[in-house]
Short mmCIF file of C-alpha atoms in Angstrom, two decimals:
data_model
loop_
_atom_site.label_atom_id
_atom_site.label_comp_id
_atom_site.label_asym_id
_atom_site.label_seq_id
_atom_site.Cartn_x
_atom_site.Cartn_y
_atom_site.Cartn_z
CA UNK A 246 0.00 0.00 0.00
CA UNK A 247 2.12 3.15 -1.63
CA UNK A 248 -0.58 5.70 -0.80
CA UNK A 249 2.36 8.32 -0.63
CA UNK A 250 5.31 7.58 -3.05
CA UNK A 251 8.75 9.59 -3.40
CA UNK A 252 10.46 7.91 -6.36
CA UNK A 253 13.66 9.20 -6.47
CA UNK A 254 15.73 7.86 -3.38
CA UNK A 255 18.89 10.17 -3.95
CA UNK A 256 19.69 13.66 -5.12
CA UNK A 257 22.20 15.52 -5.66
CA UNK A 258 22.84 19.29 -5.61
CA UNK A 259 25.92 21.57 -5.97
CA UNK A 260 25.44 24.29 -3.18
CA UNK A 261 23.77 27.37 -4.10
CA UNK A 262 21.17 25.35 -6.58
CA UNK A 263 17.55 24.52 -6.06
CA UNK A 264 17.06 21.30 -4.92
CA UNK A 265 13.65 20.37 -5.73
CA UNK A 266 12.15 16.95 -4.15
CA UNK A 267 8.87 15.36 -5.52
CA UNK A 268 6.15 13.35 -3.99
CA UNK A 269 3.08 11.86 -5.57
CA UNK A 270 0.02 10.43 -3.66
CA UNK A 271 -2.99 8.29 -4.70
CA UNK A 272 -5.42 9.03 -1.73
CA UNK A 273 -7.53 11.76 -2.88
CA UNK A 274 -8.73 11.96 0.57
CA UNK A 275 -5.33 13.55 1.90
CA UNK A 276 -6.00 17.12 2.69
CA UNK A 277 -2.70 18.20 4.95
CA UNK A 278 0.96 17.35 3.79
CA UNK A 279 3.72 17.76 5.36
CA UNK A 280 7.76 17.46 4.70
CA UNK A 281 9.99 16.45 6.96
CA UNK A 282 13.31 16.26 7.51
CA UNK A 283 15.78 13.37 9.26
CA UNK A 284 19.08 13.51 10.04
CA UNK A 285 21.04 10.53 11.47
CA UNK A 286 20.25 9.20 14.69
CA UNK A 287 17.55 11.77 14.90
CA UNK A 288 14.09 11.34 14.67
CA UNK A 289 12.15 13.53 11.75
CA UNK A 290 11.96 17.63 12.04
CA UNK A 291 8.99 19.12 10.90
CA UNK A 292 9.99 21.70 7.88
CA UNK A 293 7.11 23.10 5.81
CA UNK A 294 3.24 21.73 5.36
CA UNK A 295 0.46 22.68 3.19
CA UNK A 296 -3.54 22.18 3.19
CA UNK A 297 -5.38 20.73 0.43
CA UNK A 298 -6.98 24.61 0.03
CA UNK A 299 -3.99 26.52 -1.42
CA UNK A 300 -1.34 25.10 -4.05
CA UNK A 301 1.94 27.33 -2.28
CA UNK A 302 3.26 27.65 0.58
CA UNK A 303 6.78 29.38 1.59
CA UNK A 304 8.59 30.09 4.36
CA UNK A 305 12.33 31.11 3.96
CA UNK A 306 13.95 29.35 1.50
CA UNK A 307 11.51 26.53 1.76
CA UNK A 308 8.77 25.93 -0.87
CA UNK A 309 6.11 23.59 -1.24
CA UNK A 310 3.50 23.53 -4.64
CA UNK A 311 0.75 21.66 -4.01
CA UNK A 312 -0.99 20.10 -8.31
CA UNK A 313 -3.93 18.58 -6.51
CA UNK A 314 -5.11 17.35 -10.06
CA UNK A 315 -1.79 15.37 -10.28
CA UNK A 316 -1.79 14.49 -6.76
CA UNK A 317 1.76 15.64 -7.12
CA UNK A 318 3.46 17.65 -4.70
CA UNK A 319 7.18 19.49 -4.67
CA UNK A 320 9.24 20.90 -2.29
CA UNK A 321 12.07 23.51 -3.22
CA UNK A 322 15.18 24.50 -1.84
CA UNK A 323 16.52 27.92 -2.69
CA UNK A 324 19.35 27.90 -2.38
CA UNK A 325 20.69 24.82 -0.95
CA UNK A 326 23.29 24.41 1.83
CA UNK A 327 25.43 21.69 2.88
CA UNK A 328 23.41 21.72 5.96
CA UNK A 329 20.44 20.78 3.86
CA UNK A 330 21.67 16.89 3.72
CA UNK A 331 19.75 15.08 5.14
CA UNK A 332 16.29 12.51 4.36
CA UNK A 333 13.20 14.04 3.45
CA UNK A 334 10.22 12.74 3.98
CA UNK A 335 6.86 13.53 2.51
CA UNK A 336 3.34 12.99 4.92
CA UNK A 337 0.09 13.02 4.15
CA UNK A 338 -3.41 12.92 6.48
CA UNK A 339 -7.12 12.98 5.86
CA UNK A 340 -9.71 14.73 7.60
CA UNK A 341 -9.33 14.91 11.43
CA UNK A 342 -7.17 11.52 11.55
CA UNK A 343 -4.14 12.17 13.49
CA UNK A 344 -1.99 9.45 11.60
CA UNK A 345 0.82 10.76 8.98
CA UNK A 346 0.94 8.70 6.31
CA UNK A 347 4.80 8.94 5.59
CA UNK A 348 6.64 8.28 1.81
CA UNK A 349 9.86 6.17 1.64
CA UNK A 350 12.14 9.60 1.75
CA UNK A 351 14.83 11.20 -0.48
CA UNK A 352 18.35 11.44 0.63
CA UNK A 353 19.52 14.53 -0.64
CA UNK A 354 23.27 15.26 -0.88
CA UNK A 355 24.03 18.98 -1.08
CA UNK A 356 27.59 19.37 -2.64
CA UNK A 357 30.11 22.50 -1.48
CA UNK B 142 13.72 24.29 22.14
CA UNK B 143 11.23 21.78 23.91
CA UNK B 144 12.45 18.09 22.92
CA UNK B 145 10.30 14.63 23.09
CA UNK B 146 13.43 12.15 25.14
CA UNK B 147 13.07 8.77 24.08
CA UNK B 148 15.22 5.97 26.59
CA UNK B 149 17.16 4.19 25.66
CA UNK B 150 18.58 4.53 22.70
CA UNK B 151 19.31 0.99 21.44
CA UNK B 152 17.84 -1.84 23.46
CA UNK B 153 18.87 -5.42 21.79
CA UNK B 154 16.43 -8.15 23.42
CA UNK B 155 15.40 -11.55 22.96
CA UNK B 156 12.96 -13.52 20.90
CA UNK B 157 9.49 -13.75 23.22
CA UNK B 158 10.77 -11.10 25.60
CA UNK B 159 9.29 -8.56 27.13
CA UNK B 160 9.96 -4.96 25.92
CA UNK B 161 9.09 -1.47 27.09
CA UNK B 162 10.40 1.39 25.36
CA UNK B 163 9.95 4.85 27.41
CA UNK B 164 8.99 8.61 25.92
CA UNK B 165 8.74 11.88 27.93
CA UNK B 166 6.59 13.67 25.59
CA UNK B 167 6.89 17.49 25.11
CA UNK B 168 5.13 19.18 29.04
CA UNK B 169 2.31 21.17 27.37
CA UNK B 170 1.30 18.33 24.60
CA UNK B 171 -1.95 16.09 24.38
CA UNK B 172 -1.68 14.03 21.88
CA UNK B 173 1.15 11.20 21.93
CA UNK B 174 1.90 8.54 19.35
CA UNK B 175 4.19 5.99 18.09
CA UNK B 176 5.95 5.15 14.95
CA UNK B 177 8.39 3.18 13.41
CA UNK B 178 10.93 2.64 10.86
CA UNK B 179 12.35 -0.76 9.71
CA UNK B 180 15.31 -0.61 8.40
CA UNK B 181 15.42 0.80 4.70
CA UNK B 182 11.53 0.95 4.94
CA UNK B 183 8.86 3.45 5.53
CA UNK B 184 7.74 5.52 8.79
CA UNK B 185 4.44 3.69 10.19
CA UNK B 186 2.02 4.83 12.08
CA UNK B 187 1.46 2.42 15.51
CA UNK B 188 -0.76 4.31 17.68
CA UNK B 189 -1.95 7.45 18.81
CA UNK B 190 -3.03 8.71 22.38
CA UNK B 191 -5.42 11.01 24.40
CA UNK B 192 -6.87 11.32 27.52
CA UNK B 193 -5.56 8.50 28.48
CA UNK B 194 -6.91 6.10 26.04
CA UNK B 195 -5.81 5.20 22.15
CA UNK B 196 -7.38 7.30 19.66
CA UNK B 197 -6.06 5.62 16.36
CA UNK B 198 -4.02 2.29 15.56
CA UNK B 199 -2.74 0.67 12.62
CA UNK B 200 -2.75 -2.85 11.73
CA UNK B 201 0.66 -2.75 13.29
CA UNK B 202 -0.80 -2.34 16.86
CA UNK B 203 -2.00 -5.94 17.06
CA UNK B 204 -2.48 -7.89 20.64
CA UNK B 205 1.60 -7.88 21.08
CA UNK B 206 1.69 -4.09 21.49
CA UNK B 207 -0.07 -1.45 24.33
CA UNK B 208 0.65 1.83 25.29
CA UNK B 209 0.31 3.59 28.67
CA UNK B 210 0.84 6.53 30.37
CA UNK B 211 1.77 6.17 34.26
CA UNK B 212 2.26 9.24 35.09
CA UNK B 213 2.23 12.59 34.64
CA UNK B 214 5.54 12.74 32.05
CA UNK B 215 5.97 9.34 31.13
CA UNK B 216 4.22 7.63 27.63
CA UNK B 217 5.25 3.72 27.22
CA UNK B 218 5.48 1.52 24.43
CA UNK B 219 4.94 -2.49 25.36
CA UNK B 220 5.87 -5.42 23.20
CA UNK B 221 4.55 -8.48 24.95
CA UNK B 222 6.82 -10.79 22.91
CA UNK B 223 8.77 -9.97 20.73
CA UNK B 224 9.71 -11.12 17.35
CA UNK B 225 12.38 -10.75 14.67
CA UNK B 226 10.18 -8.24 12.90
CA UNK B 227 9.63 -6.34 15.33
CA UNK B 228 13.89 -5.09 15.26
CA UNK B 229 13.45 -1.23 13.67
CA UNK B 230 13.44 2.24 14.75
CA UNK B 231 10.59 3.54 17.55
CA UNK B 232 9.87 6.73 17.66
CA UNK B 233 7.76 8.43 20.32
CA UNK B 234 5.69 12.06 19.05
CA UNK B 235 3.97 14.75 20.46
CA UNK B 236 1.53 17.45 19.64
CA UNK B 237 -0.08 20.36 21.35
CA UNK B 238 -3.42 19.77 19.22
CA UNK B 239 -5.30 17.30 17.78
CA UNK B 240 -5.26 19.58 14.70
CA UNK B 241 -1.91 19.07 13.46
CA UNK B 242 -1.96 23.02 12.76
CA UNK B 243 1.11 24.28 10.90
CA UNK B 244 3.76 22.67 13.00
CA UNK B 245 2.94 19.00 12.71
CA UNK B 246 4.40 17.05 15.91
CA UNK B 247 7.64 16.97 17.50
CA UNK B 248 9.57 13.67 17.21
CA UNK B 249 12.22 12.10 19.68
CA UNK B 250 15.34 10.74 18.40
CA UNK B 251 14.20 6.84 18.42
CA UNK B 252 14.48 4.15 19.91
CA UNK B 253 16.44 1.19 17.53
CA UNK B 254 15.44 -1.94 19.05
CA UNK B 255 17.50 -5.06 17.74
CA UNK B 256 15.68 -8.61 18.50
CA UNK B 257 17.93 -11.80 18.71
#
């Protein structure tokens, strides 16, 4: 059950670049997602989210587009920093459910 | 910054034994849950928690597993028995709402538990 996919396991970005990681869901019930971000031995940091009701959200140098028709959603890093390497994870929830619903994650390698 | 501590950090255990993994939960938060991540595989959703009782499981949270809270600070994850499959990353989250608002919930550091 792949409800929330993120195909691309690695990426990798020379410093100063966007970074730009996808997701792509097949629950049209999701309504809240979320990114997240792990480093090593930690447990997941909460980074950006966005509700089903806009298609943008920014804060800093953190974007996330929302193509509910795709079910596809991005987050972009502008620029990136070696301090941006780390696993990102993409969550999804529906309705008042408190469960994430969590992707597989990209390990993004930002390169000085 | 408020943190959710998660002891201990790596607990290796025997097949059929007993387990409890501990969480102190962020002071001001509700809303407590568990996840976990075997190796090289997805974060799960186990359980969530409030007022005193489980609000949510997955398929996961079969017989083997419970939650408590004792006291006041303390949330607990029990595995009756464990099995192989149960070896992976625990974590422990909190939340200050039930509506995940902006900042989602805070996450400990894990618990990797390793069953021989």
């Amino acid at each position: 059950d792949q409800q929330v996919k993120q195909n691309s396991p690695s990426l990798s970005v020379q410093e100063g670049r966007i970074s730009i990681l996808n997701c792509d869901y097949t629950n049209s019930m999701f309504d809240y997602f979320l990114w997240y971000k792990k480093y090593p031995a930690e447990g997941p940091t909460f980074l950006i989210s966005i509700s089903s009701i806009k298609d943008k959200n920014e804060d800093g140098r953190f974007t996330v587009f929302l193509n509910k028709s795709a079910k596809h959603l991005s987050l972009h890093i502008v620029p990136s920093q070696p301090g941006d390497s780390a696993v990102y994870f993409c969550a999804a929830k529906t309705g008042s459910a408190r469960q994430l619903t969590f992707g597989s994650g990209t390990q993004l390698t930002v390169l000085p | 910054e408020p943190e959710v501590t998660q002891t201990p950090s790596h607990q290796v255990t025997q097949m059929g034994q007993e387990v409890i993994l501990r969480c102190v939960p962020i002071s001001n938060h509700l809303y407590f849950y568990w996840y976990r991540q075997i190796l090289g595989q997805k974060v799960e959703f186990l359980v969530s928690f409030y007022n005193n009782e489980i609000s949510e499981k997955s398929e996961i949270f079969d017989d083997q597993f419970s939650v408590e809270r004792p006291d006041g600070s303390n949330f607990t994850l029990k595995i009756r028995s464990t099995k192989l499959e149960d070896s992976a990353m625990y974590f422990c989250a909190s939340s200050e709402s039930g509506v995940l608002g902006v900042y989602g919930y805070t996450f400990g550091s894990g618990t990797r538990l390793t069953v021989v």
